[in-house]
Amino acid sequence: MQLFFQDLVNGILAGGILAVVALGFSLVWGIMNIINLAHGAFIMLGAYIAWQLFTSLHVDPFLSVPVAFVIMFGFGYLLQRGLINRVVRAPVLATFLLTFGLSLLIQNLALMVWTSDTRAVTPVYSGANFDIHGVTIPWAKVATLAAALLITLVMYLWLQRSKMGRAIRATAMDVGAAQMVGVRVAHIYGVTFGIGAALAGAAGALLSLSYSLNPSMGEPFLIRGFVVCVLGGLGSVEGALIGGLAYGIVASFASNIDFTLYGQHVSGTGLQDVVALLVLLAVLIVRPTGLAGRATA
Amino acid sequence: MLRTFRLFLIASFVAATFGVPATPAGAAGDTILFGSSVSLTGSLAKEGKLTQEGYDFWKDYINQHGGLKVGGKSYKVDIKYYDDESKPASAQQLAERLIDQDHVNFILGPYGSGTAFTVAQMVERKKMPMVEGNGAAEKIFSQGFRYTFGVLSPAKKYLQGVLDMAAKRKPRPVTVAISAASDAFSLEVQQGVVDYAQTLGFKVVYSNKYPDTTTDVSSVVSAIKATNPDIILNAGHLQDALLIHKGLKEQNVQAKIYAYSVGPDTPDFVNSLGKDANFVYGGAQWSEAVKYQGQAGFYKSAMDYANAFDAVYHHRPDYHNAESTAACLAFQYALQKAGTLDSEKVRDALQSLDIVTFYGIIKFDSRGLNVFKPMVVNQIQHGKLVTVWPEFTANGKPMYPAPPWAQR
Amino acid sequence: MGGITGNRYAIGLVLFAMVALLGVPALHNDYITLTFRNILMFAAMSYGWNMIGGYTGYVSFGNVVFFGMGAYCSAALSGHGIDNLVAAVPLAMLVCASFAVVVGIPVLRLRGHYFGIATLGVSLAVADLVNNLDVLGGSSGLVLKQADQAHFWIYYYAMWLVAIGCILGTYAIARSKLGYAFVAIRENEDAAQVLGISPTRYKVTAWALGAMMAGAAGAVYAPANGFIDPSITFAIDNNVFPIVMAILGGMGTVAGPFIGALLLAGINEFLQQKFLQAHTIFFGATIVLVVVFLPRGLMYLVGLRGGVRRWFADLRVFRV
């Protein structure tokens, strides 16, 4: 029973960060129809920003989150206006290919700048924890989850309430109509891509606490982002959160399944991704637009 | 525009299919050319770089000391590298390129068991001798390959030394938990632990594997915690070792011994974890503390090697560096013994090699595996790597048991 | 010109190149032969993807699953002492086609991106499953018996046959009613349905045809490589490169995937030789430049009328 609650807690704590990872990816995909394969590389950049600030200036990684957010926003905005915008209306696969190239480029430039050495951000409170009835909960991960929830909430309110947020949602629904009512689509696209990159950067900075850094660290998160954003529903903020938590919890429970079948030892730890992916497929087949998806996709 | 483009396409097809590629002069005259595909980009870039440093260090030594004497003639040595991007399929193609296109004389192994395996198959077909120092899975050596030699101790031994050491501690630990990444090397390490633990009278209370691309091991850690083991072992790679060790602290899992197959020996481990790295053990192919007296022709002791290496690369060599250099040494002494560059004779010389170097004994069994060299156990003490096992070569005593997390 | 097969000259060029490629093992060393075998293999996988992604417009991110299954079919036969491509390739095609049908019926009901993600999910799940199945070697992989050095050319010609089969198969399908039905679905699925084309049936057919192509390539690859494990067969490259090649050459054309494969592999090979570590940077930069200047793929340039001015004018429409 204790293990049950511990698994649940582990899943929720892991899921929060996956939500932020998926959120930026999901917004860019849902609003601009760009499958951003460089998202993993953006996460890596965010993590290195946090690491650099931590090692050179002793900045706490949580304080680096807004810094990474702002830097990556600028980077994403410029990248969209300067490069991706040139092919943004080409068939979707052109941008797919473009971001694939960008991801290679960024990853390997990072390899030159920061070398292949594995790095980590280890502040003094790293590993500190508290105990509730035998379930151990690390403070840093609770704070990470809180930050993830806060980011998601702010994003949700911003998209729902602000003028810019409404313009973004309008553009997602109908580019032509949005243009007609005076929305500057190029700017909107720049902001959207910038937000996507900023969220990746923030996720990377948060990850720097629990994960170790190297230039190819983003890849496994890219794939999980893919799955989570569809699990929740494309382009939906609350969907990314639900999807992230669902993925985290399912993977966590799956990893402690352990049984023997026809004399073959089946270990859930090896199969945690399989179980999570089967859940994804089941959700897709029952609800083709995701857990929190709207009818329109 | 259109016509030019079509002509260009046709021309490039013709050039591609019939054109004779420019073949660089390979082992011309007085140079022995080695070839190696190493991982310089991708997920194994760090390990690949350590491998390359180990090779280059040997090459520079030989060239600075008048070259390599083979059959009365003095040769310079050179190494041709390609980057396999940490992809096994790519490594095989590049090794083929080294042999056919660059006409290298011999192959030095890539990094990693999977990669070494695919290259081993190819050199076997080409009858091209390869010595590798970075693929410890016994699978490579159980195929009856004649041309592949490994200077390292097999994967199964990686953590057995830790168990040997543990058996001598007071109070004696009883229970063992081991987790493993699901790749060929790590699973062999795990098997080695499970088998050996039973013969030493330990009780294995947890033995499981996790996906090798995992990003979250907290559930593995929780399951380990639930079994309350005295010894916590992990067979995996640097990234997993860091994740698991952080996870153990986060969930406050208290054991007497923590040991990882790969990780603690790279400086990155201490740099990443700070004082939490203290008391952690690691299985290692080699350490600066080993006390072998090597034969003439290269640095004779581990300490001399380490100091000279540090002067060039500005970091202490870890065992990846040393085993890579050792692979070169196997070639060096085999070539001198064979007295010729003929690949068949060099292969035979490698097979019958029996030398002692700064790295230890290099001698291959009939499978081509160096089973004669013991492994060592290192422990991180006050941020420094100290060799604590086997006792005859140790330069420190194990600090046992590990104190509670808050007191490290 | 050429209907939905694409430019006729380009197809002629591809066939000419295929004939020329017959001479490679005789004229060149093993390395060049291996390089071209890999190009043929990626071309076959790219044709497999082109069938569903190019013709019906359903972008699959999981076609590597068929390549992997094909490879494991070969390995399973080899494990039972049957090292014969004549048995392995048809078996792989059969297994892959059946799997495509079984999985395709629910998955192909999904539209657009959701289909793409579902296919990615399927391929990842199968790869992870194989990783955990000890019968299939798990993550340690399986060793296959290879032909000896003197007969190694067998694998090259086997791959050549697979590739030519894909090219001619694509041509025949594109010219048949089937091809027109695929394209009708791509252009407007609802309208196609009104015209009496059952989308699910045709989509599943396209996916199964593509699965057979990738599966055949996998079945030849396994013994040619001599060793397979999930990280080699289900590698991300094997998933992404065929897509990139089809886009580069021209999606939904007969010549596109082959030209894309030749070009991409050529660029990669060249850079890998010239730049020890920086080659991946240049490779990434090359892809970025190609997309920015050739977003419609290379086949667009072949059919271009009106020179450079027209080319740049055409590029401008993609901006907002």
Coordinates of N, CA and C in Angstrom, one line a residue, chain B residues 176-244:
Chain B
V176 N 21.1 -7.8 -1.4 CA 21.5 -7.1 -2.6 C 20.4 -6.7 -3.4
A177 N 20.4 -5.5 -3.9 CA 19.4 -5.1 -5.0 C 20.2 -4.6 -6.2
I178 N 19.8 -5.1 -7.3 CA 20.4 -4.6 -8.6 C 19.4 -4.3 -9.6
S179 N 19.6 -3.1 -10.2 CA 18.8 -2.7 -11.4 C 19.8 -2.5 -12.5
A180 N 19.2 -2.8 -13.7 CA 20.1 -2.7 -14.9 C 19.4 -2.0 -16.1
A181 N 20.1 -1.3 -16.9 CA 19.6 -0.7 -18.1 C 19.4 -1.9 -19.1
S182 N 18.4 -1.8 -20.0 CA 18.2 -2.9 -20.9 C 19.1 -2.8 -22.1
D183 N 20.4 -3.0 -22.0 CA 21.3 -3.2 -23.1 C 22.2 -4.4 -22.8
A184 N 22.8 -4.9 -23.9 CA 23.5 -6.2 -23.8 C 24.6 -6.1 -22.7
F185 N 25.4 -5.1 -22.6 CA 26.4 -5.0 -21.6 C 25.9 -5.0 -20.2
S186 N 24.9 -4.1 -19.9 CA 24.4 -4.0 -18.6 C 23.7 -5.2 -18.1
L187 N 23.0 -5.9 -19.0 CA 22.3 -7.2 -18.6 C 23.3 -8.2 -18.3
E188 N 24.5 -8.3 -19.0 CA 25.5 -9.2 -18.6 C 26.1 -8.9 -17.2
V189 N 26.3 -7.6 -17.0 CA 26.8 -7.2 -15.6 C 25.8 -7.7 -14.6
Q190 N 24.5 -7.5 -14.8 CA 23.5 -7.9 -13.9 C 23.5 -9.4 -13.6
Q191 N 23.6 -10.2 -14.7 CA 23.7 -11.6 -14.6 C 24.9 -12.0 -13.8
G192 N 26.0 -11.4 -14.0 CA 27.2 -11.7 -13.2 C 27.0 -11.4 -11.7
V193 N 26.3 -10.4 -11.4 CA 26.0 -10.1 -10.0 C 25.1 -11.1 -9.4
V194 N 24.0 -11.4 -10.1 CA 23.0 -12.3 -9.5 C 23.6 -13.7 -9.3
D195 N 24.4 -14.2 -10.2 CA 25.1 -15.5 -10.1 C 26.1 -15.5 -8.9
Y196 N 26.9 -14.5 -8.9 CA 28.0 -14.4 -8.0 C 27.5 -14.2 -6.6
A197 N 26.5 -13.3 -6.4 CA 26.0 -13.0 -5.1 C 25.5 -14.3 -4.4
Q198 N 24.9 -15.2 -5.1 CA 24.4 -16.4 -4.5 C 25.6 -17.3 -4.0
T199 N 26.7 -17.4 -4.8 CA 27.8 -18.2 -4.4 C 28.5 -17.6 -3.1
L200 N 28.3 -16.3 -2.9 CA 29.0 -15.7 -1.8 C 28.0 -15.6 -0.6
G201 N 26.8 -16.1 -0.8 CA 25.8 -16.2 0.3 C 25.0 -14.9 0.5
F202 N 25.0 -14.1 -0.4 CA 24.2 -12.9 -0.3 C 22.8 -13.3 -0.8
K203 N 21.8 -12.5 -0.4 CA 20.4 -12.7 -0.8 C 20.0 -11.6 -1.8
V204 N 19.7 -12.0 -3.0 CA 19.3 -10.9 -4.0 C 17.8 -10.7 -3.8
V205 N 17.5 -9.5 -3.3 CA 16.1 -9.1 -3.0 C 15.4 -8.4 -4.1
Y206 N 16.2 -7.8 -5.0 CA 15.6 -7.0 -6.1 C 16.5 -7.2 -7.3
S207 N 15.9 -7.5 -8.4 CA 16.7 -7.6 -9.7 C 15.8 -7.3 -10.8
N208 N 16.0 -6.2 -11.5 CA 15.1 -5.7 -12.5 C 15.8 -4.9 -13.5
K209 N 15.1 -4.7 -14.6 CA 15.7 -3.8 -15.6 C 14.8 -2.6 -16.0
Y210 N 15.4 -1.6 -16.5 CA 14.6 -0.4 -16.9 C 15.0 0.0 -18.3
P211 N 14.1 0.7 -19.1 CA 14.5 1.1 -20.5 C 15.7 1.9 -20.5
D212 N 16.6 1.7 -21.5 CA 17.9 2.5 -21.4 C 17.7 3.9 -21.9
T213 N 16.5 4.3 -22.3 CA 16.3 5.7 -22.6 C 15.5 6.4 -21.5
T214 N 15.5 5.8 -20.3 CA 14.6 6.3 -19.3 C 14.9 7.8 -18.9
T215 N 13.9 8.5 -18.5 CA 14.1 9.9 -18.0 C 13.7 10.0 -16.5
D216 N 13.1 8.9 -16.0 CA 12.6 9.0 -14.6 C 12.7 7.6 -14.0
V217 N 13.6 7.5 -12.9 CA 13.8 6.2 -12.3 C 13.2 6.2 -10.9
S218 N 12.3 7.2 -10.6 CA 11.9 7.2 -9.2 C 11.1 6.0 -8.8
S219 N 10.4 5.4 -9.7 CA 9.6 4.2 -9.4 C 10.6 3.0 -9.1
V220 N 11.7 2.9 -9.9 CA 12.7 1.9 -9.7 C 13.2 2.1 -8.2
V221 N 13.5 3.3 -7.9 CA 14.1 3.6 -6.6 C 13.1 3.2 -5.5
S222 N 11.8 3.6 -5.7 CA 10.8 3.2 -4.7 C 10.7 1.7 -4.5
A223 N 10.8 1.0 -5.6 CA 10.7 -0.5 -5.5 C 12.0 -1.0 -4.7
I224 N 13.1 -0.4 -5.0 CA 14.3 -0.8 -4.3 C 14.2 -0.5 -2.8
K225 N 13.7 0.6 -2.5 CA 13.5 1.1 -1.1 C 12.6 0.1 -0.4
A226 N 11.6 -0.4 -1.1 CA 10.6 -1.3 -0.4 C 11.3 -2.6 0.0
T227 N 12.4 -3.0 -0.6 CA 13.1 -4.2 -0.3 C 14.2 -4.0 0.8
N228 N 14.4 -2.8 1.1 CA 15.4 -2.4 2.2 C 16.7 -3.1 2.1
P229 N 17.4 -3.0 1.0 CA 18.7 -3.8 0.8 C 19.9 -3.2 1.5
D230 N 20.9 -4.0 1.8 CA 22.1 -3.5 2.4 C 23.1 -3.0 1.3
I231 N 23.0 -3.7 0.1 CA 23.8 -3.3 -1.0 C 23.0 -2.9 -2.2
I232 N 23.2 -1.7 -2.7 CA 22.4 -1.2 -3.9 C 23.4 -1.1 -5.1
L233 N 23.1 -1.9 -6.1 CA 24.0 -1.9 -7.3 C 23.2 -1.5 -8.5
N234 N 23.9 -0.9 -9.5 CA 23.2 -0.5 -10.7 C 24.2 -0.9 -11.9
A235 N 23.6 -1.6 -12.9 CA 24.4 -1.8 -14.1 C 23.8 -0.9 -15.2
G236 N 24.6 0.1 -15.6 CA 24.0 1.0 -16.6 C 25.1 1.9 -17.0
H237 N 24.7 3.1 -17.3 CA 25.7 4.1 -17.8 C 25.7 5.4 -16.9
L238 N 26.6 6.3 -17.2 CA 26.8 7.4 -16.4 C 25.5 8.2 -16.1
Q239 N 24.7 8.4 -17.1 CA 23.4 9.1 -17.0 C 22.5 8.4 -16.0
D240 N 22.4 7.1 -16.1 CA 21.5 6.3 -15.2 C 22.0 6.4 -13.8
A241 N 23.4 6.2 -13.7 CA 24.0 6.2 -12.3 C 23.7 7.5 -11.6
L242 N 23.8 8.6 -12.3 CA 23.5 9.9 -11.7 C 22.0 10.0 -11.3
L243 N 21.1 9.6 -12.2 CA 19.7 9.6 -12.0 C 19.3 8.8 -10.7
I244 N 19.9 7.6 -10.7 CA 19.5 6.7 -9.6 C 20.1 7.2 -8.3

